Amino acid sequence: MSVNKNYYYRKIDLELTKYYKKSKDRISKNPDFE
């Protein structure tokens, strides 16, 4: 069960990182978005 949990959290972390990078790119391309 704990292995399953770790996998689940890692997946969430990956998604968050992807999303964060995407929005960061968008912000740097569009300065008045900040």
PDB file of C-alpha atoms in Angstrom:
ATOM      1  CA  MET A   1       0.000   0.000   0.000  1.00  0.00           C
ATOM      2  CA  SER A   2       2.784   2.451   0.866  1.00  0.00           C
ATOM      3  CA  VAL A   3       4.436   1.725  -2.478  1.00  0.00           C
ATOM      4  CA  ASN A   4       1.153   2.534  -4.158  1.00  0.00           C
ATOM      5  CA  LYS A   5       0.950   5.764  -2.188  1.00  0.00           C
ATOM      6  CA  ASN A   6       4.467   6.778  -3.189  1.00  0.00           C
ATOM      7  CA  TYR A   7       3.666   6.149  -6.827  1.00  0.00           C
ATOM      8  CA  TYR A   8       0.509   8.233  -6.524  1.00  0.00           C
ATOM      9  CA  TYR A   9       2.326  11.167  -4.944  1.00  0.00           C
ATOM     10  CA  ARG A  10       5.114  10.979  -7.486  1.00  0.00           C
ATOM     11  CA  LYS A  11       2.541  11.122 -10.249  1.00  0.00           C
ATOM     12  CA  ILE A  12       0.929  14.209  -8.730  1.00  0.00           C
ATOM     13  CA  ASP A  13       4.330  15.817  -8.299  1.00  0.00           C
ATOM     14  CA  LEU A  14       5.114  15.188 -11.949  1.00  0.00           C
ATOM     15  CA  GLU A  15       1.824  16.704 -13.095  1.00  0.00           C
ATOM     16  CA  LEU A  16       2.338  19.744 -10.880  1.00  0.00           C
ATOM     17  CA  THR A  17       5.862  20.238 -12.202  1.00  0.00           C
ATOM     18  CA  LYS A  18       4.620  20.013 -15.784  1.00  0.00           C
ATOM     19  CA  TYR A  19       1.845  22.473 -15.090  1.00  0.00           C
ATOM     20  CA  TYR A  20       4.166  24.843 -13.251  1.00  0.00           C
ATOM     21  CA  LYS A  21       6.676  24.830 -16.091  1.00  0.00           C
ATOM     22  CA  LYS A  22       3.919  25.492 -18.595  1.00  0.00           C
ATOM     23  CA  SER A  23       2.528  28.466 -16.720  1.00  0.00           C
ATOM     24  CA  LYS A  24       6.022  29.768 -16.057  1.00  0.00           C
ATOM     25  CA  ASP A  25       6.715  29.724 -19.796  1.00  0.00           C
ATOM     26  CA  ARG A  26       3.456  31.499 -20.435  1.00  0.00           C
ATOM     27  CA  ILE A  27       4.286  34.181 -17.878  1.00  0.00           C
ATOM     28  CA  SER A  28       7.757  34.818 -19.275  1.00  0.00           C
ATOM     29  CA  LYS A  29       6.357  35.071 -22.802  1.00  0.00           C
ATOM     30  CA  ASN A  30       3.696  37.481 -21.615  1.00  0.00           C
ATOM     31  CA  PRO A  31       5.195  39.889 -19.044  1.00  0.00           C
ATOM     32  CA  ASP A  32       2.003  41.812 -18.289  1.00  0.00           C
ATOM     33  CA  PHE A  33       0.438  38.558 -17.166  1.00  0.00           C
ATOM     34  CA  GLU A  34       2.334  38.827 -13.881  1.00  0.00           C
TER      35      GLU A  34
END
